[in-house]
XYZ file of C-alpha atoms in Angstrom:
430
model
C 15.015 5.698 -2.969
C 16.754 2.358 -3.017
C 17.487 0.665 -6.145
C 14.548 -1.112 -7.822
C 11.748 0.477 -5.626
C 8.964 1.993 -7.513
C 7.029 4.523 -5.605
C 3.425 4.701 -6.736
C 1.307 7.610 -5.781
C -2.513 6.635 -5.804
C -3.650 10.444 -5.808
C -1.383 12.772 -7.469
C -3.901 15.421 -6.579
C -3.254 15.394 -2.942
C -1.430 18.325 -1.696
C 1.278 17.326 0.857
C 2.013 20.293 3.456
C 5.791 21.152 3.457
C 6.192 20.717 7.182
C 5.826 16.810 6.328
C 9.743 16.255 5.797
C 12.637 14.139 6.827
C 13.720 16.585 9.586
C 10.365 16.293 11.278
C 10.309 12.673 11.550
C 14.048 12.043 12.423
C 13.603 11.513 16.098
C 10.375 9.606 15.782
C 12.057 7.024 13.436
C 15.089 6.655 15.688
C 12.712 5.309 18.546
C 11.423 2.762 15.997
C 14.688 2.046 14.475
C 17.431 2.825 17.266
C 20.450 1.860 14.736
C 19.125 4.598 12.139
C 21.727 7.377 12.161
C 20.222 9.449 9.297
C 17.152 9.575 6.786
C 18.963 9.537 3.443
C 16.013 9.844 1.325
C 12.331 10.913 2.257
C 9.343 10.752 -0.254
C 5.920 11.205 0.910
C 2.793 10.189 -1.185
C -0.802 9.524 -0.673
C -1.474 6.158 0.888
C -4.831 5.624 -0.795
C -6.840 6.523 -3.870
C -9.587 9.295 -3.755
C -12.923 7.844 -2.416
C -11.432 5.377 0.159
C -11.176 7.831 3.027
C -13.338 11.016 3.753
C -12.255 12.182 7.227
C -8.511 12.612 7.121
C -5.112 12.947 4.981
C -3.543 9.469 4.709
C 0.101 9.469 3.590
C 2.637 6.629 2.921
C 6.192 7.716 3.958
C 8.730 6.394 1.900
C 12.336 6.378 3.634
C 15.953 4.958 2.998
C 17.623 4.861 6.458
C 21.237 5.157 6.980
C 22.155 2.392 9.690
C 25.026 2.312 12.100
C 26.860 -0.296 10.056
C 26.774 1.799 6.904
C 24.032 -0.153 5.240
C 20.548 1.477 3.696
C 17.279 0.117 5.196
C 14.177 0.946 3.081
C 11.342 1.660 5.297
C 7.806 3.125 4.952
C 5.165 4.308 7.523
C 1.675 5.558 7.437
C 1.130 9.063 8.647
C -2.354 10.470 9.361
C -3.236 14.148 9.860
C -6.147 16.365 9.707
C -8.044 17.867 6.693
C -7.478 21.531 6.053
C -10.447 23.553 7.389
C -11.520 24.584 3.823
C -11.458 20.929 2.463
C -13.833 19.496 5.014
C -11.785 19.743 8.180
C -14.267 22.147 9.664
C -17.019 19.358 9.515
C -14.695 16.904 10.993
C -13.409 19.148 13.807
C -16.988 19.532 15.064
C -17.357 15.845 15.796
C -13.936 15.910 17.768
C -12.818 12.909 15.830
C -9.144 13.071 16.001
C -9.011 13.688 19.875
C -10.929 10.725 20.328
C -8.791 8.701 18.004
C -5.761 9.769 20.080
C -7.408 8.252 23.127
C -8.205 5.072 21.298
C -4.657 4.433 20.377
C -2.902 5.820 23.193
C -5.208 4.207 25.950
C -8.186 2.008 25.004
C -7.046 -0.157 22.183
C -3.786 -1.298 23.985
C -5.870 -2.005 27.151
C -8.290 -4.050 25.122
C -5.365 -6.222 23.696
C -4.162 -6.624 27.236
C -7.269 -8.107 28.478
C -6.867 -10.722 25.823
C -3.217 -11.426 26.524
C -4.224 -11.874 30.309
C -6.205 -14.930 29.395
C -3.740 -16.280 26.925
C -5.239 -15.004 23.609
C -3.170 -12.988 21.250
C -5.691 -10.756 19.554
C -4.728 -7.593 17.652
C -7.377 -5.097 17.283
C -5.505 -2.158 15.345
C -2.346 -1.322 13.694
C 0.785 -0.661 15.793
C 0.605 3.221 16.638
C 4.198 4.480 16.790
C 3.591 7.939 17.601
C 0.893 10.708 18.420
C 1.020 14.363 19.004
C -0.917 17.419 18.877
C 1.014 20.053 16.994
C -0.070 23.477 15.713
C -3.773 22.666 16.064
C -3.108 19.288 14.147
C -3.480 16.013 15.717
C -1.038 13.372 13.935
C -0.537 9.782 14.058
C 2.371 7.522 12.602
C 1.447 3.922 12.192
C 3.263 0.636 11.040
C 2.735 0.340 7.294
C 0.459 -2.842 7.016
C 1.402 -3.206 3.341
C 4.886 -4.450 4.352
C 2.956 -7.153 6.010
C 1.093 -7.689 2.889
C -2.378 -6.467 4.143
C -4.753 -4.916 1.665
C -8.369 -4.104 1.287
C -10.935 -5.700 -0.544
C -12.604 -3.781 -3.525
C -15.158 -1.589 -2.035
C -17.272 -1.661 -5.290
C -17.537 -5.422 -5.245
C -18.031 -5.856 -1.414
C -17.205 -8.785 0.852
C -17.810 -12.286 0.150
C -18.929 -14.673 2.952
C -15.552 -15.779 3.798
C -14.377 -12.069 4.473
C -17.771 -11.155 6.231
C -17.314 -13.922 8.640
C -13.734 -13.007 9.580
C -14.878 -9.297 9.991
C -17.815 -9.998 12.015
C -15.809 -12.057 14.343
C -13.206 -9.222 14.820
C -15.854 -6.760 15.357
C -17.220 -9.108 18.204
C -13.663 -9.379 19.650
C -13.402 -5.554 19.963
C -17.084 -5.131 21.344
C -16.385 -7.713 23.853
C -13.181 -6.250 25.123
C -14.894 -2.747 25.244
C -17.785 -4.124 27.356
C -15.549 -5.912 29.739
C -13.465 -2.823 30.053
C -16.299 -0.634 30.790
C -17.347 -3.153 33.564
C -13.932 -2.969 35.158
C -13.168 0.910 34.789
C -16.553 2.566 34.549
C -17.998 4.703 31.867
C -15.837 6.069 28.989
C -15.539 9.837 28.837
C -18.268 12.026 27.524
C -16.800 12.211 23.916
C -17.482 8.562 23.629
C -21.371 9.054 24.028
C -21.491 10.728 20.593
C -20.677 9.591 17.398
C -21.675 10.936 13.797
C -24.607 12.459 15.944
C -23.238 15.274 18.382
C -26.005 17.378 19.431
C -23.671 19.558 21.856
C -23.378 22.165 19.503
C -27.112 22.151 18.469
C -28.961 20.303 15.470
C -28.053 22.638 12.697
C -25.282 20.229 11.352
C -27.523 17.374 10.924
C -30.397 19.697 9.714
C -28.053 21.212 7.030
C -26.651 17.992 6.004
C -30.078 16.394 5.311
C -31.391 19.575 3.466
C -28.318 19.791 1.110
C -29.054 16.124 -0.119
C -32.526 15.111 0.425
C -34.349 16.640 -2.342
C -31.868 15.588 -5.231
C -31.716 12.052 -3.594
C -35.704 11.734 -3.937
C -35.352 13.096 -7.521
C -32.965 10.252 -8.179
C -34.991 7.638 -6.526
C -37.736 8.290 -9.123
C -35.535 6.993 -11.890
C -34.004 3.836 -10.050
C -36.647 1.495 -11.581
C -37.674 0.478 -8.226
C -40.930 -1.219 -7.819
C -43.393 0.741 -5.615
C -40.725 3.728 -5.562
C -43.577 6.313 -5.074
C -44.460 4.667 -1.693
C -40.673 4.929 -0.729
C -40.475 8.436 -1.855
C -43.575 9.205 0.048
C -42.258 7.521 3.305
C -38.931 9.330 3.187
C -38.143 11.082 6.251
C -38.925 14.769 6.578
C -36.079 16.862 8.037
C -37.935 16.730 11.433
C -38.075 12.895 11.352
C -34.398 12.624 10.217
C -33.299 14.783 13.211
C -35.412 12.804 15.757
C -34.092 9.512 14.260
C -30.614 10.752 14.627
C -31.120 11.976 18.339
C -32.616 8.623 19.188
C -28.942 7.231 18.790
C -28.039 9.200 21.943
C -30.788 7.593 23.960
C -29.262 4.124 24.762
C -31.124 1.720 27.250
C -28.998 1.277 30.376
C -30.793 -2.283 30.564
C -29.478 -3.398 27.328
C -26.117 -4.809 26.281
C -23.780 -2.000 25.137
C -20.417 -1.767 23.828
C -17.957 0.814 22.496
C -18.983 0.696 18.749
C -16.288 1.521 16.029
C -18.432 3.996 14.527
C -17.335 4.053 10.941
C -17.091 0.247 10.408
C -16.987 -0.675 6.807
C -14.866 -2.338 4.138
C -12.180 0.238 3.330
C -11.546 0.517 7.286
C -10.731 -3.228 7.325
C -7.485 -4.837 6.027
C -6.586 -8.624 5.439
C -3.427 -10.549 4.838
C -3.617 -13.922 3.416
C -1.927 -17.483 3.873
C -0.238 -19.015 0.830
C -3.447 -20.970 -0.074
C -5.576 -17.892 -0.278
C -7.193 -18.375 3.168
C -7.337 -15.186 5.320
C -4.717 -15.013 7.927
C -5.364 -11.679 9.945
C -8.086 -9.313 9.799
C -7.148 -5.595 10.899
C -9.690 -2.699 11.716
C -8.587 0.836 11.203
C -9.666 4.552 11.994
C -11.103 4.537 15.518
C -12.118 8.144 15.135
C -15.995 7.939 15.678
C -16.111 5.198 18.587
C -19.317 5.640 20.557
C -20.812 3.913 23.413
C -23.966 2.315 22.379
C -25.887 -0.890 21.063
C -23.652 -3.199 18.773
C -26.563 -2.818 16.359
C -25.111 0.585 15.468
C -22.021 -1.116 13.966
C -23.861 -4.060 12.562
C -26.448 -2.029 10.690
C -23.757 0.277 9.512
C -21.635 -2.428 8.428
C -24.072 -4.729 6.851
C -25.575 -1.994 4.927
C -22.492 -0.946 3.252
C -20.041 -3.852 2.974
C -21.278 -7.275 1.700
C -21.310 -8.312 -1.882
C -24.686 -7.935 -3.631
C -25.291 -11.788 -3.465
C -25.277 -11.983 0.332
C -26.108 -8.539 1.583
C -29.904 -9.364 1.986
C -29.865 -12.922 1.824
C -27.233 -13.754 4.622
C -28.689 -10.692 7.152
C -29.605 -13.021 9.872
C -26.630 -15.459 9.363
C -24.386 -12.392 9.934
C -26.002 -11.638 13.191
C -25.593 -15.327 14.101
C -21.872 -15.357 13.202
C -21.201 -12.213 15.189
C -23.218 -13.277 18.319
C -21.326 -16.737 18.573
C -17.826 -15.124 18.690
C -19.106 -12.174 20.944
C -20.308 -14.620 23.655
C -17.041 -16.907 23.400
C -15.007 -13.627 24.016
C -17.279 -12.242 26.834
C -17.073 -15.637 28.632
C -13.191 -15.911 28.243
C -12.659 -12.271 29.260
C -14.879 -13.077 32.558
C -17.901 -10.667 31.828
C -20.069 -10.807 34.945
C -23.264 -9.392 33.749
C -26.006 -11.399 31.710
C -24.714 -12.476 28.351
C -26.627 -11.144 25.307
C -28.852 -13.472 23.595
C -29.113 -13.706 19.970
C -32.698 -12.618 20.360
C -31.250 -9.536 22.183
C -29.139 -8.651 19.189
C -32.004 -9.017 16.721
C -34.364 -6.819 18.896
C -31.744 -4.148 19.049
C -31.256 -4.299 15.225
C -35.047 -3.147 15.038
C -34.873 -0.744 17.886
C -36.044 2.669 16.760
C -32.888 4.136 18.733
C -30.525 2.287 16.105
C -32.256 2.814 12.944
C -30.283 5.863 12.010
C -27.159 3.798 11.229
C -29.070 1.892 8.412
C -30.680 4.932 6.725
C -27.413 7.218 7.381
C -25.466 4.556 5.601
C -27.765 4.598 2.400
C -28.091 8.382 2.415
C -24.818 9.615 3.359
C -22.010 6.936 2.905
C -23.086 4.609 0.054
C -23.335 7.204 -2.664
C -19.813 8.144 -2.126
C -18.449 4.731 -1.520
C -19.894 3.145 -4.556
C -18.465 5.587 -6.890
C -15.178 4.533 -8.476
C -12.099 6.567 -7.403
C -12.371 10.071 -8.409
C -10.180 13.273 -7.474
C -13.476 15.050 -6.351
C -14.521 12.044 -4.116
C -14.361 13.771 -0.823
C -16.584 15.075 2.130
C -15.948 18.610 0.953
C -17.409 18.178 -2.600
C -20.192 15.736 -1.311
C -21.344 18.384 1.199
C -21.053 21.592 -0.947
C -24.358 23.539 -0.875
C -23.795 24.947 -4.449
C -23.816 23.925 -8.252
C -20.482 21.768 -7.985
C -21.805 20.000 -4.979
C -25.355 19.399 -6.339
C -23.886 18.041 -9.681
C -21.466 15.744 -7.914
C -24.288 14.410 -5.824
C -26.587 13.738 -8.858
C -23.905 11.898 -10.461
C -23.320 9.795 -7.368
C -27.153 9.165 -6.818
C -27.566 8.114 -10.434
C -24.593 5.701 -10.312
C -25.867 2.138 -11.547
C -23.707 0.519 -8.639
C -25.333 2.409 -6.032
C -28.794 1.937 -7.426
C -28.276 -1.855 -7.583
C -27.421 -1.737 -3.859
C -30.346 0.436 -2.861
C -32.870 -1.446 -4.793
C -32.247 -4.251 -2.545
C -31.873 -2.111 0.588
C -35.031 0.037 0.455
C -37.554 -2.814 0.182
C -35.771 -4.776 2.787
C -35.577 -2.325 5.499
C -38.939 -0.994 4.815
C -40.320 -4.485 5.369
C -38.559 -4.918 8.519
C -39.870 -1.499 9.919
C -36.588 0.172 10.137
C -37.272 2.818 7.649
C -40.790 3.672 9.295
C -39.890 7.275 10.117
C -43.234 8.000 11.165
C -42.444 6.178 14.503
C -40.609 9.432 15.449
C -43.670 11.696 15.103
C -45.288 12.927 18.196
C -47.707 10.453 19.461
C-alpha cells in the first residue's frame, strides 16, 4: 500500500475467500475510476469488529490504483457478500435477505431519492452502491467507503444520546415517507417485501426452533437479574405457541392503517454519522436494507427504540421519540404529495400498542439485545448464538448474564409489561 498508510484489520479471525482478489475487481473499479490502468496493491480486511453485523461478510478493500498519468491513488471500498452455509448462511438464505437487498439498492432506494430530488430536496437514504451481482450462488455488493467521508458508528454498548436519536428518527421518517409515496404511485411491492424476520412461507419450524433453543436459558437467567417482580415476568414469558402467534401477527397488517416499507433491522450499528467541525451531526446514513418489509412504521420504531437509545433516555423519552418521528414524517409526506389521509400522532401511538406489532419489541429483547450488548468477541455471530449444543448454550448463558444486557432489560420488561405490549396471553384462542 501507499506510504504512511496503516491497514488495521478489526477482525483477524475472519476468513477471506481467495476469489476476492485484484483481478476480480479490476473492471468494477475501472467504472468508478475511469483513469485507472491497474490495481497495484490489493489488501482485503474485515470492515467491522465481531458483533457489529450478524447476517453477512463485510470487507474493506484497500487498493493502490495506478492512474493514466502515472500517479498512485489510494482507494478503499466496502464489499459485502454472503455468509458460508455452515457459518449461519443457511439461516439467512431462508429469509431471502440478499435478493431483497439487491432490489433495494438497484431499484427502490434510488427511486426514493429521486422523489425528493423532484421537489428540490437533496436527501441521501443509503450509501452509494457501485456494483451488485449474483455469482456462483452468491450475491455481492460493492459500496463507497463511508469512512473516507469520515462517517462512523456510535458505540453500540453506550447507545444513542438524544441528539443522535433525533437525527436518526428524522432519517427513518424520510425513508418511510418516500416508501409510502412510491407505493401510492406504483402499487404494491413484490411478495418478498411482505415478509421480514418472520417468513412462514416455508412453515413455522424456523421460528419454533429458534424460540425453543433460547427460551429456557433466557428464563433461567431472568431469575438472577435482581428484577423486582421477576417471578411474574417469568410466569408471563410467552409459551412457544404464543410466540409463534405473536410472530405470525406481524404478517396481518391492516389495509386501513398507514403502512410503509420498514427497514426491518433498524438499530444503531446499521446507521452511520459524519460531523461538522463543531461536533454537530452533519449527515445520517442508514445501512443494510436486507429485511425490508411492508407494514406499520411501529415495527421499525419498536425495534429501534428497544435496542438503540442510551439507558438514560430509552424509557424516559419514549413518547418524545414518537413525536419527533411523526413531525418529520408528516413534513415529508406533504412535500412529496401524499394523497391519502396523513397519519396522526395518535395513529402512531395506537400502532405501537397494536398486537400485530408487539413481536418487534419482544424479538429485540429476546433475540438481538443479548448479542448486541456483548463487547466485541470472535464468537459473536449468528451461528454461535443459534447453535443447539453445549457451545451455543454456554455462549447464550454468558450473553444473558451480561450486566450491560441486564441493566437494559430491567428497564424494558416492566415498561413493556405495563403498556400491555408483553401481554402474550392476548394471542391465546378466545
